């Protein structure tokens, strides 16, 4: 799985630490330069690619932690060894699940989008999962461009057997809700390879994708806050369309969309299902039960009220011990510290959220 | 205010009952026929109007309570005396706040839309607020078409002085979020006349309006569940754009969008405000505090979990005693009964939600 340790004793020690450490399910490696991606793209896309994002909405303060600049320079999040020091060593992280931010799903051209995804995947595997992964702490996500599901399946097939690839990822910015049949080849491939599908926000309203609001939002704070609404819309769609009846082995991971909305949304959806189930006869149980069996949520950005007791109550309502997995979003501006994001949790709840749930889902060292 | 009672004793008795009774802030009167509206429209709109809704999404079972058919026939909700028996007498409702479902805001033609709104307003005032309002139990909402804010202001001016008009109403289906400056003439007029603005869902994705999801939803259950997402998007927009700083006298009423999402959303928004307030310097306090001062929510459809204690906890989190007002949505299919919608509440909370909050907001017999 990783390069051999220098002695059996060292290997056992490393293994014991990994069993106890945190799993962080949303960590962002960043290319040292656009060229790192561009050089892995075929023509004519190599000439075209500028790392473009095309959003009106950028963080007005700073997009990443100011202290995340690597000591030898380069973009924040671009130095694997510095990330190891600042995240993995600092907080006792056993595994960091790496998710590339490619912005590939904003483009009208599906070939260009797929070329971006492929180049990022090659870069991630070569640089982060091989060259700089001596301890096996970095686990990777296959980025797919949803514009061409058949091509996305090919990308999944290409990487699915890699020892450090643990999931597929795509952005939540979309032209249609994720429960629709357009996406089913992707879900089928994820199920077939036992790879969870992680959905990440950030391309809402960019390029070809719909806004998360009814029409254009005005400010970054509005756009960013509304990302969780797009997540809820996709989840409603996936649940009502019966995706988990069709693909019972599919596991869905929602990262960076917040978590506090989960219980209220499921109360609403369950109550509608009771009244309107004749419309969706393929559902054999209340929507909330599919969530418990098939959906996990990354905790960041955790909605933290003034009163810790209220957060703990809400966590009980959403069955947090079962559905949450800790994520930090390192190195981004709204990083959640493993040490401070949560109030004091019961040991079993903390262990589930910070370690066990992710280890089970991703079949990591358990 | 209402026609004189036949004796002073009777008048006092009626007054005492109204002081104690429930206020229901979302009740739907329905025309006996399309002609009731059409005959109040000028040409060429009179020829054009068919009561059209143009939605792909209709309740697959039934849109209104099956038992709401008036004994003498006609559409459900069209007989004021039967509504009095089935809602007002049955549950001890002192005041029913009537909201017409006009669907006027789906049309590209602003003159046609305004003609529909005006005809409904004339019909409501003539039939429900005058002819059939001997006891003053019916209070009305001025419907406006948001396609032409200047024309909407004229409509508000026309009716604002009417003794039984207590608010303005518009649909949440929209082409842009409600915090944007396009809508400000409407807010200015509401503030100037001391009329709360009630926002009602149901035209999302119809005609010119955006869907409540990223792209078209598939089923009614999905579309209907996602309505509450559109409400949240509008509220984020109104709060971040500083509408309540610009119009400090404005009061906003969100009906039929659910309520359980409120606290989680405000936790999220408050935390973003702490980090990003430099982008919205006009906000002088956390967004949640504007909600407490300016926003009220109709309770229906109340999200009811299996565990009553969880609902009570969530109500505490949202400061339900302050922000909620009971609504039944009579005669629609998902009617919430005043007797059964809530678990057992403390007396002061119940009184606030079922009566006091609405009486204060609408300046009703207190």
XYZ file of C-alpha atoms in Angstrom:
732
model
C 0.000 0.000 0.000
C 2.838 2.407 0.834
C 6.587 2.088 0.526
C 8.020 -0.370 3.043
C 9.074 1.019 6.421
C 12.699 0.549 7.316
C 11.932 -2.016 10.004
C 9.039 -4.154 11.145
C 8.884 -2.239 14.427
C 8.576 1.059 12.602
C 5.906 -0.338 10.341
C 3.870 -1.561 13.312
C 4.224 1.771 15.034
C 3.077 3.640 11.921
C 0.149 1.269 11.558
C -0.932 1.774 15.142
C -0.831 5.523 14.687
C -2.879 5.381 11.529
C -5.483 3.294 13.261
C -5.903 5.967 15.903
C -5.542 9.098 13.829
C -8.132 11.354 12.301
C -9.448 10.914 8.786
C -9.964 14.260 7.031
C -12.296 13.769 4.067
C -11.847 17.110 2.284
C -8.283 18.302 1.718
C -7.221 20.270 -1.322
C -3.892 19.755 -3.044
C -3.017 22.575 -5.397
C -0.756 22.515 -8.473
C 2.472 24.468 -8.114
C 1.582 26.241 -11.341
C -0.902 26.063 -14.186
C 1.870 24.410 -16.192
C 1.740 21.327 -13.960
C -1.731 20.697 -15.362
C -1.251 22.149 -18.810
C 1.721 19.941 -19.629
C -0.442 16.871 -19.000
C -3.095 17.980 -21.506
C -3.159 17.110 -25.224
C -3.375 19.777 -27.889
C -5.387 21.870 -28.589
C -6.409 22.022 -24.923
C -2.845 22.566 -23.726
C -2.750 25.902 -25.527
C -6.179 26.843 -24.247
C -5.963 26.093 -20.540
C -5.318 29.030 -18.219
C -6.697 27.609 -14.950
C -9.811 29.677 -15.584
C -12.710 29.782 -13.120
C -15.019 32.449 -14.570
C -16.814 33.307 -11.363
C -18.079 36.713 -10.308
C -17.841 35.470 -6.749
C -14.458 35.388 -5.094
C -13.740 35.613 -1.428
C -13.317 39.345 -0.737
C -10.739 38.710 1.962
C -8.628 35.700 1.012
C -9.421 32.301 -0.477
C -6.982 30.281 1.599
C -5.367 30.449 5.027
C -2.730 33.178 5.044
C -0.367 30.909 6.966
C -0.612 28.154 4.352
C 2.051 29.646 2.086
C 4.774 26.993 1.781
C 8.140 28.065 3.218
C 9.775 27.610 -0.187
C 7.057 29.590 -1.934
C 4.394 28.455 -4.364
C 0.616 28.471 -3.993
C -1.021 27.573 -0.711
C -1.634 23.830 -0.606
C 0.985 23.052 -3.271
C 3.718 21.578 -1.059
C 2.991 18.020 0.147
C 5.612 18.129 2.887
C 4.343 21.444 4.244
C 0.782 20.129 4.185
C 2.054 17.143 6.132
C 3.504 19.448 8.785
C 0.598 21.882 8.935
C -2.273 19.413 8.784
C -1.206 15.818 9.214
C 1.456 16.187 11.931
C -0.223 19.150 13.633
C -3.535 17.375 14.216
C -2.647 13.686 14.076
C -4.335 13.050 10.755
C -3.923 9.456 9.646
C -5.423 9.905 6.204
C -6.136 12.995 4.154
C -8.676 12.425 1.393
C -7.466 14.672 -1.421
C -9.984 16.411 -3.669
C -8.675 18.450 -6.609
C -10.425 21.729 -7.381
C -10.442 21.586 -11.153
C -13.484 23.692 -12.107
C -13.802 21.408 -15.115
C -17.568 21.225 -14.954
C -18.094 24.890 -15.877
C -17.210 24.390 -19.562
C -19.637 23.878 -22.443
C -17.062 21.703 -24.282
C -17.167 18.180 -22.800
C -13.826 17.180 -24.365
C -12.078 20.165 -22.864
C -13.701 19.471 -19.494
C -12.625 15.826 -19.616
C -9.067 16.813 -20.582
C -8.873 19.054 -17.513
C -10.158 16.263 -15.268
C -7.738 13.732 -16.750
C -4.739 16.049 -16.401
C -5.604 16.728 -12.768
C -5.994 13.015 -12.097
C -2.617 12.218 -13.649
C -0.999 15.027 -11.677
C -2.660 13.911 -8.428
C -1.610 10.293 -8.844
C 1.916 11.073 -9.961
C 2.780 13.887 -7.585
C 0.654 13.393 -4.488
C -0.250 9.714 -4.426
C 3.100 8.348 -5.592
C 6.075 10.718 -5.444
C 5.115 12.331 -2.134
C 3.183 9.520 -0.490
C 5.867 7.543 1.319
C 3.622 7.020 4.347
C 0.383 6.386 2.443
C -1.364 9.218 4.296
C -2.680 10.774 1.083
C -5.681 9.123 -0.495
C -7.079 10.426 -3.755
C -10.352 11.169 -5.538
C -10.924 10.631 -9.246
C -12.209 13.897 -10.674
C -14.821 13.491 -13.391
C -16.432 15.990 -15.737
C -20.170 15.395 -15.613
C -20.700 16.916 -19.098
C -20.102 13.502 -20.709
C -21.093 10.656 -18.413
C -19.737 7.975 -20.782
C -16.335 9.680 -20.837
C -16.537 10.096 -17.042
C -17.031 6.339 -16.743
C -13.863 5.787 -18.789
C -11.990 8.022 -16.365
C -13.315 6.024 -13.431
C -12.302 2.752 -15.109
C -8.814 4.091 -15.673
C -8.059 4.816 -12.038
C -10.355 2.594 -10.041
C -7.706 -0.040 -9.298
C -5.116 2.374 -7.935
C -4.069 1.523 -4.389
C -4.486 5.093 -3.110
C -7.680 6.017 -4.983
C -10.645 5.816 -2.614
C -13.490 7.672 -4.312
C -14.838 9.567 -7.311
C -15.569 13.294 -7.035
C -17.623 15.787 -8.986
C -18.752 19.360 -8.445
C -22.278 20.234 -7.364
C -22.614 23.046 -9.905
C -25.032 21.519 -12.401
C -27.469 21.883 -15.267
C -29.889 19.392 -13.809
C -30.478 17.807 -10.408
C -28.381 14.763 -9.595
C -31.257 12.319 -9.309
C -31.837 12.413 -13.063
C -31.042 9.532 -15.390
C -28.369 11.471 -17.252
C -26.007 10.723 -14.364
C -26.759 7.015 -13.972
C -23.751 5.671 -15.929
C -21.566 7.476 -13.387
C -23.449 5.966 -10.479
C -23.307 2.521 -12.037
C -19.532 2.772 -12.405
C -19.083 3.999 -8.842
C -21.157 1.115 -7.548
C -19.371 -1.453 -9.694
C -15.977 -0.369 -8.400
C -17.061 0.137 -4.808
C -16.048 3.797 -4.948
C -18.102 6.359 -3.034
C -19.054 9.480 -4.980
C -18.022 12.695 -3.283
C -19.860 15.865 -4.288
C -18.111 19.184 -3.718
C -19.546 22.698 -4.135
C -17.948 25.723 -5.735
C -18.984 25.814 -9.386
C -22.569 26.901 -8.791
C -23.490 29.576 -11.315
C -20.164 29.325 -13.136
C -20.126 28.763 -16.867
C -22.929 26.421 -17.895
C -24.167 25.729 -14.358
C -27.262 27.079 -12.649
C -27.031 29.496 -9.778
C -27.825 28.181 -6.277
C -30.425 30.969 -6.003
C -33.425 31.935 -8.197
C -31.364 34.161 -10.489
C -27.935 35.671 -9.967
C -26.892 36.377 -6.395
C -25.097 39.661 -5.740
C -22.295 38.983 -3.284
C -19.873 36.232 -2.392
C -21.419 35.795 1.055
C -24.812 35.172 -0.550
C -23.475 32.817 -3.217
C -21.400 30.918 -0.699
C -24.154 30.609 1.874
C -26.558 29.356 -0.810
C -24.246 26.492 -1.813
C -25.892 24.395 0.854
C -29.227 24.933 -0.921
C -27.842 23.361 -4.106
C -26.714 20.392 -2.026
C -30.165 20.023 -0.551
C -31.753 20.198 -3.999
C -29.456 17.457 -5.313
C -30.156 15.296 -2.285
C -33.933 15.700 -2.639
C -33.592 14.723 -6.290
C -31.408 11.674 -5.622
C -33.747 10.474 -2.887
C -37.050 11.001 -4.695
C -35.799 9.542 -7.988
C -34.890 6.356 -6.168
C -31.180 6.350 -7.077
C -30.368 4.188 -4.069
C -32.973 1.605 -5.039
C -31.435 1.423 -8.496
C -27.824 1.421 -7.204
C -27.996 -0.140 -3.749
C -24.205 -0.258 -3.499
C -23.780 3.464 -4.177
C -22.444 5.642 -1.374
C -22.702 9.415 -1.575
C -20.447 11.848 0.293
C -21.521 15.480 0.539
C -18.581 17.672 1.467
C -18.456 21.377 2.221
C -22.186 21.916 1.982
C -22.771 22.246 5.724
C -24.633 19.702 7.819
C -27.124 21.526 10.067
C -29.828 21.469 7.383
C -29.972 17.683 7.218
C -32.530 16.808 9.893
C -34.976 19.636 9.053
C -34.835 18.725 5.361
C -35.452 15.044 6.045
C -38.373 15.799 8.356
C -39.912 17.755 5.496
C -39.158 15.127 2.874
C -40.349 12.221 5.024
C -43.644 13.981 5.694
C -44.185 14.638 1.980
C -43.291 11.062 1.194
C -46.058 9.891 3.538
C -48.598 11.951 1.592
C -47.208 11.645 -1.929
C -45.574 8.237 -2.060
C -47.909 7.166 -4.869
C -45.874 9.453 -7.116
C -42.582 7.724 -6.273
C -43.596 4.074 -5.781
C -39.996 2.875 -6.174
C -39.225 4.184 -2.699
C -39.647 1.361 -0.227
C -38.957 3.343 2.926
C -38.887 6.949 4.132
C -36.209 9.066 2.382
C -34.369 9.586 5.677
C -33.632 5.868 5.893
C -31.794 5.935 2.565
C -29.642 8.733 3.947
C -28.693 6.679 6.962
C -27.639 3.781 4.728
C -26.088 5.559 1.747
C -25.103 9.160 2.516
C -22.295 10.664 4.565
C -21.561 14.342 5.083
C -18.267 16.128 5.543
C -18.584 18.360 8.569
C -16.949 21.531 7.280
C -18.028 24.313 7.375
C -19.707 23.290 10.597
C -22.546 25.629 11.544
C -21.695 26.609 15.091
C -24.330 28.410 17.155
C -23.498 30.424 20.267
C -24.988 27.682 22.407
C -23.052 24.404 22.123
C -25.977 22.481 23.578
C -28.083 23.417 20.556
C -25.481 22.016 18.170
C -25.340 18.795 20.158
C -29.133 18.518 20.018
C -29.126 19.052 16.273
C -26.384 16.446 15.866
C -28.564 13.984 17.721
C -31.463 14.794 15.371
C -29.371 14.065 12.268
C -27.829 10.908 13.805
C -24.415 12.551 13.528
C -22.652 9.548 14.952
C -23.715 7.636 11.883
C -23.661 10.155 9.035
C -20.912 12.707 9.716
C -17.247 12.496 8.762
C -14.787 15.151 9.808
C -13.411 17.426 7.094
C -11.142 20.449 7.433
C -11.142 21.909 3.896
C -7.424 22.603 4.319
C -5.950 24.978 3.132
C -9.044 27.081 2.395
C -10.043 30.205 4.273
C -12.847 28.582 6.241
C -10.683 25.672 7.443
C -12.218 23.815 10.391
C -9.629 22.846 12.977
C -9.990 19.278 14.305
C -9.231 20.742 17.718
C -11.791 23.551 17.724
C -14.536 22.929 15.170
C -16.727 20.954 17.556
C -17.717 21.407 21.166
C -16.881 18.565 23.543
C -18.325 15.354 22.133
C -18.928 11.994 23.746
C -15.969 9.740 23.020
C -17.916 7.314 20.840
C -19.434 10.121 18.773
C -16.076 11.801 18.356
C -14.415 8.565 17.322
C -17.131 7.860 14.743
C -17.012 11.339 13.212
C -13.252 11.802 13.254
C -12.236 8.308 12.287
C -14.457 5.240 12.180
C -17.113 6.373 9.715
C -14.544 7.335 7.094
C -12.439 4.231 7.677
C -15.468 2.039 7.088
C -16.614 3.950 4.030
C -13.215 4.080 2.367
C -12.045 0.714 3.680
C -9.000 2.264 5.284
C -6.808 0.688 7.940
C -9.454 -0.153 10.554
C -64.531 47.688 11.286
C -67.434 45.263 10.860
C -71.143 45.763 10.679
C -72.625 46.759 14.040
C -73.746 43.932 16.297
C -77.398 43.954 17.237
C -76.699 44.860 20.837
C -73.885 46.208 22.950
C -73.720 42.910 24.847
C -73.383 40.935 21.642
C -70.680 43.279 20.420
C -68.720 42.843 23.637
C -69.078 39.109 23.466
C -67.871 39.009 19.864
C -64.938 41.222 20.762
C -63.923 39.020 23.650
C -64.010 35.960 21.420
C -61.893 37.610 18.788
C -59.339 38.557 21.385
C -58.960 34.953 22.441
C -59.223 33.217 19.107
C -56.575 31.966 16.765
C -55.160 34.044 13.933
C -54.549 31.954 10.815
C -52.126 33.793 8.526
C -52.484 31.733 5.345
C -56.015 30.996 4.155
C -56.954 30.750 0.496
C -60.240 32.056 -0.873
C -61.004 30.725 -4.315
C -63.172 32.281 -7.047
C -66.397 30.429 -7.788
C -65.385 30.436 -11.423
C -62.800 31.943 -13.734
C -65.527 34.381 -14.783
C -65.490 36.009 -11.349
C -61.979 37.204 -12.162
C -62.316 37.604 -15.898
C -65.305 39.943 -15.644
C -63.188 42.322 -13.548
C -60.438 42.542 -16.168
C -60.261 45.093 -19.000
C -59.932 44.063 -22.616
C -57.872 42.553 -24.168
C -56.995 40.633 -21.021
C -60.581 39.623 -20.339
C -60.563 37.557 -23.513
C -57.196 36.074 -22.753
C -57.546 34.936 -19.155
C -58.242 31.239 -18.560
C -56.966 30.905 -14.993
C -53.805 29.358 -16.420
C -50.991 28.071 -14.214
C -48.603 26.449 -16.711
C -46.936 24.112 -14.254
C -45.683 20.608 -14.936
C -46.044 19.974 -11.245
C -49.462 19.272 -9.856
C -50.292 17.315 -6.769
C -50.725 13.715 -7.980
C -53.403 12.989 -5.394
C -55.502 16.107 -4.859
C -54.663 19.775 -4.480
C -57.217 20.569 -1.778
C -58.933 18.792 1.077
C -61.556 16.422 -0.296
C -63.996 17.501 2.405
C -63.683 21.175 1.449
C -66.256 20.982 -1.341
C -69.004 23.478 -0.431
C -72.403 21.867 0.191
C -73.942 23.945 -2.594
C -71.132 23.030 -4.998
C -68.399 25.128 -6.505
C -64.641 24.914 -6.062
C -63.111 24.118 -2.685
C -62.543 27.325 -0.775
C -65.063 29.314 -2.808
C -67.901 29.559 -0.258
C -67.228 32.084 2.524
C -69.959 30.678 4.779
C -68.710 27.122 4.422
C -65.142 28.271 5.110
C -66.510 29.962 8.220
C -68.020 26.681 9.374
C -65.100 24.444 8.442
C -62.246 26.646 9.604
C -63.353 29.610 11.684
C -66.097 28.002 13.761
C -64.450 24.577 13.884
C -61.182 25.809 15.370
C -62.091 29.098 17.007
C -60.297 31.238 14.446
C -60.719 34.940 15.211
C -59.100 36.198 12.033
C -58.293 34.471 8.769
C -55.669 36.283 6.710
C -56.758 35.696 3.133
C -54.170 35.240 0.399
C -55.351 34.874 -3.198
C -53.539 32.356 -5.376
C -53.418 34.319 -8.623
C -50.315 32.900 -10.364
C -49.913 36.352 -11.893
C -46.170 36.393 -11.544
C -45.577 33.627 -14.079
C -46.338 35.851 -17.099
C -43.832 37.682 -19.305
C -46.361 40.478 -19.947
C -46.334 42.861 -16.949
C -49.617 44.518 -17.932
C -51.407 41.201 -18.126
C -49.899 40.162 -14.814
C -50.998 43.417 -13.178
C -54.502 43.060 -14.617
C -54.790 39.618 -13.020
C -53.602 40.956 -9.674
C -55.991 43.917 -9.812
C -58.976 41.747 -10.728
C -58.235 39.372 -7.854
C -57.893 42.314 -5.459
C -61.247 43.784 -6.542
C -62.885 40.393 -6.224
C -61.357 39.778 -2.798
C -62.425 43.161 -1.442
C -65.909 43.050 -2.924
C -66.822 39.435 -2.226
C -64.796 38.359 0.800
C -63.925 41.541 2.653
C -67.255 43.338 2.174
C -70.202 41.213 1.065
C -69.347 38.190 3.226
C -67.473 39.812 6.075
C -70.258 40.714 8.537
C -68.106 39.710 11.512
C -64.803 41.152 10.244
C -63.106 37.765 10.564
C -61.683 37.936 7.049
C -58.630 40.114 6.553
C -57.130 40.553 3.119
C -53.792 40.725 1.314
C -53.081 42.981 -1.662
C -51.730 40.805 -4.439
C -49.030 42.435 -6.534
C -47.315 41.379 -9.739
C -43.582 41.796 -9.220
C -42.921 42.142 -12.984
C -43.524 45.902 -12.766
C -42.620 47.288 -9.347
C -43.923 50.804 -10.169
C -47.299 49.362 -11.147
C -47.208 47.171 -8.026
C -46.773 50.303 -5.937
C -49.891 51.802 -7.563
C -51.802 48.690 -6.588
C -50.585 49.008 -3.000
C -51.589 52.700 -2.935
C -55.044 51.844 -4.179
C -55.945 49.456 -1.387
C -53.718 50.427 1.516
C -56.415 52.373 3.340
C -59.024 49.628 3.296
C -60.175 48.661 6.763
C -59.779 44.916 6.175
C -56.511 44.998 4.203
C -53.627 43.996 6.464
C -50.707 43.171 4.168
C -49.249 42.939 0.677
C -48.498 39.550 -0.852
C -46.367 38.281 -3.711
C -45.198 34.886 -4.914
C -41.708 33.569 -4.274
C -41.263 32.330 -7.839
C -38.793 34.864 -9.206
C -36.276 35.890 -11.810
C -33.900 37.356 -9.256
C -33.437 37.085 -5.500
C -35.580 39.379 -3.367
C -32.738 41.370 -1.861
C -32.036 43.082 -5.169
C -32.789 46.739 -5.837
C -35.375 45.964 -8.502
C -37.833 45.237 -5.687
C -37.130 48.280 -3.525
C -40.082 50.434 -4.687
C -42.337 47.652 -3.406
C -40.563 47.553 -0.056
C -40.685 51.330 0.229
C -44.442 51.316 -0.346
C -45.008 48.526 2.170
C -42.989 50.389 4.768
C -44.724 53.711 4.073
C -48.170 52.166 4.568
C -47.180 49.988 7.498
C -48.165 46.862 5.580
C -46.159 43.674 6.078
C -45.112 41.871 2.898
C -46.164 38.245 2.797
C -44.280 35.938 0.447
C -45.988 32.749 -0.711
C -44.528 29.870 -2.727
C -46.047 27.997 -5.631
C -44.879 29.690 -8.834
C -41.309 28.407 -8.729
C -40.278 27.279 -12.183
C -43.550 28.405 -13.753
C -43.476 30.714 -16.767
C -40.649 33.226 -16.439
C -39.529 32.106 -12.986
C -36.495 30.072 -12.054
C -36.798 26.564 -10.691
C -36.148 26.024 -6.972
C -33.515 23.441 -7.997
C -30.448 23.638 -10.289
C -32.413 22.813 -13.446
C -35.848 21.271 -13.814
C -37.003 18.928 -11.071
C -38.782 15.760 -12.153
C -41.666 15.182 -9.754
C -44.138 17.189 -7.721
C -42.706 15.880 -4.438
C -39.269 17.162 -5.435
C -40.536 20.526 -6.669
C -42.713 20.999 -3.611
C -40.039 20.005 -1.115
C -37.561 22.372 -2.796
C -39.863 25.380 -2.368
C -38.325 25.934 1.033
C -34.925 26.266 -0.675
C -36.220 29.192 -2.747
C -37.439 30.809 0.470
C -34.032 30.401 2.052
C -32.336 31.887 -1.004
C -34.631 34.934 -0.886
C -34.051 35.376 2.818
C -30.251 35.155 2.432
C -30.486 37.770 -0.289
C -32.718 40.144 1.693
C -30.477 39.860 4.738
C -27.117 40.233 3.000
C -28.267 43.107 0.786
C -29.268 45.050 3.881
C -32.931 45.511 2.970
C -33.881 45.968 6.627
C -31.257 48.666 7.102
C -32.698 50.524 4.113
C -36.333 49.935 5.125
C -36.290 49.615 8.903
C -40.088 49.634 9.061
C -40.458 46.711 6.666
C -41.879 43.466 8.010
C -41.576 40.256 6.032
C -43.861 37.236 6.414
C -42.768 33.920 4.913
C -45.715 31.577 4.576
C -45.834 27.967 3.446
C -42.102 27.567 3.084
C -41.633 25.486 6.226
C -39.862 26.669 9.356
C -37.437 23.975 10.520
C -34.637 25.286 8.278
C -34.527 28.694 9.980
C -32.058 28.150 12.818
C -29.563 26.049 10.799
C -29.596 28.638 8.017
C -29.024 31.523 10.396
C -26.177 29.719 12.148
C -24.532 29.366 8.762
C -25.225 32.935 7.709
C -24.111 34.442 11.021
C -20.837 32.550 10.866
C -20.177 33.757 7.319
C -21.065 37.286 8.340
C -18.401 37.164 11.037
C -15.769 36.270 8.421
C -17.045 38.251 5.446
C -18.701 41.328 6.921
C -16.288 43.597 5.058
C -18.238 42.685 1.920
C -21.569 43.811 3.387
C -20.600 46.771 5.604
C -24.176 48.037 5.722
C -25.077 45.223 8.109
C -24.754 46.510 11.663
C -25.536 43.259 13.432
C -25.606 39.503 12.747
C -28.198 38.528 10.115
C -30.145 36.499 12.674
C -30.936 39.658 14.636
C -32.663 41.212 11.618
C -34.823 38.119 11.415
C -35.885 38.477 15.029
C -36.909 42.096 14.436
C -38.328 41.987 10.906
C -39.306 38.486 9.808
C -42.170 36.200 10.777
C -42.893 32.727 9.447
C -46.175 30.979 8.875
C -45.961 27.542 10.451
C -47.521 25.398 7.742
C -46.397 22.915 6.519
C -44.837 22.232 9.883
C -42.017 19.696 9.687
C -42.991 17.134 12.281
C -40.385 14.552 13.306
C -41.329 11.307 15.043
C -39.912 12.648 18.278
C -41.858 15.677 19.557
C -39.001 16.631 21.844
C -36.798 17.262 18.816
C -39.330 19.649 17.332
C -39.561 21.517 20.608
C -35.777 21.799 20.747
C -35.649 23.127 17.216
C -38.404 25.637 18.026
C -36.301 26.880 20.899
C -33.319 27.284 18.558
C -35.328 29.423 16.125
C -36.938 31.476 18.920
C -40.325 30.200 17.782
C -42.159 32.162 20.432
C -41.023 35.304 18.694
C -40.962 34.477 14.983
C -43.698 31.931 14.266
C -47.338 32.601 13.404
C -49.819 29.790 12.957
C -51.074 29.116 9.451
C -53.328 26.336 8.209
C -53.218 26.766 4.401
C -56.928 25.972 4.306
C -58.329 24.477 2.080
C -55.196 22.962 0.518
C -54.235 19.304 0.697
C -51.513 19.771 3.295
C -53.736 21.748 5.671
C -52.317 21.949 9.200
C -55.000 21.575 11.855
C -54.716 24.034 14.745
C -55.586 21.126 17.010
C -53.031 18.646 15.740
C -50.179 20.396 13.903
C -48.080 20.953 17.025
C -47.198 18.810 19.991
C -48.146 20.162 23.399
C -46.666 23.645 23.776
C -46.153 25.796 26.819
C -49.102 28.153 27.188
C -47.093 31.303 26.499
C -45.501 29.819 23.379
C -48.823 28.596 22.111
C -50.481 31.953 22.703
C -47.679 33.774 20.870
C -47.720 31.471 17.846
C -51.486 31.068 17.545
C -52.487 34.599 18.366
C -50.290 37.337 19.814
C -47.551 37.498 17.191
C -50.013 37.930 14.345
C -52.175 40.397 16.299
C -49.147 42.579 16.935
C -47.883 42.374 13.378
C -51.227 43.077 11.749
C -52.490 45.407 14.480
C -55.558 43.295 15.048
C -57.840 43.414 18.053
C -55.306 42.839 20.855
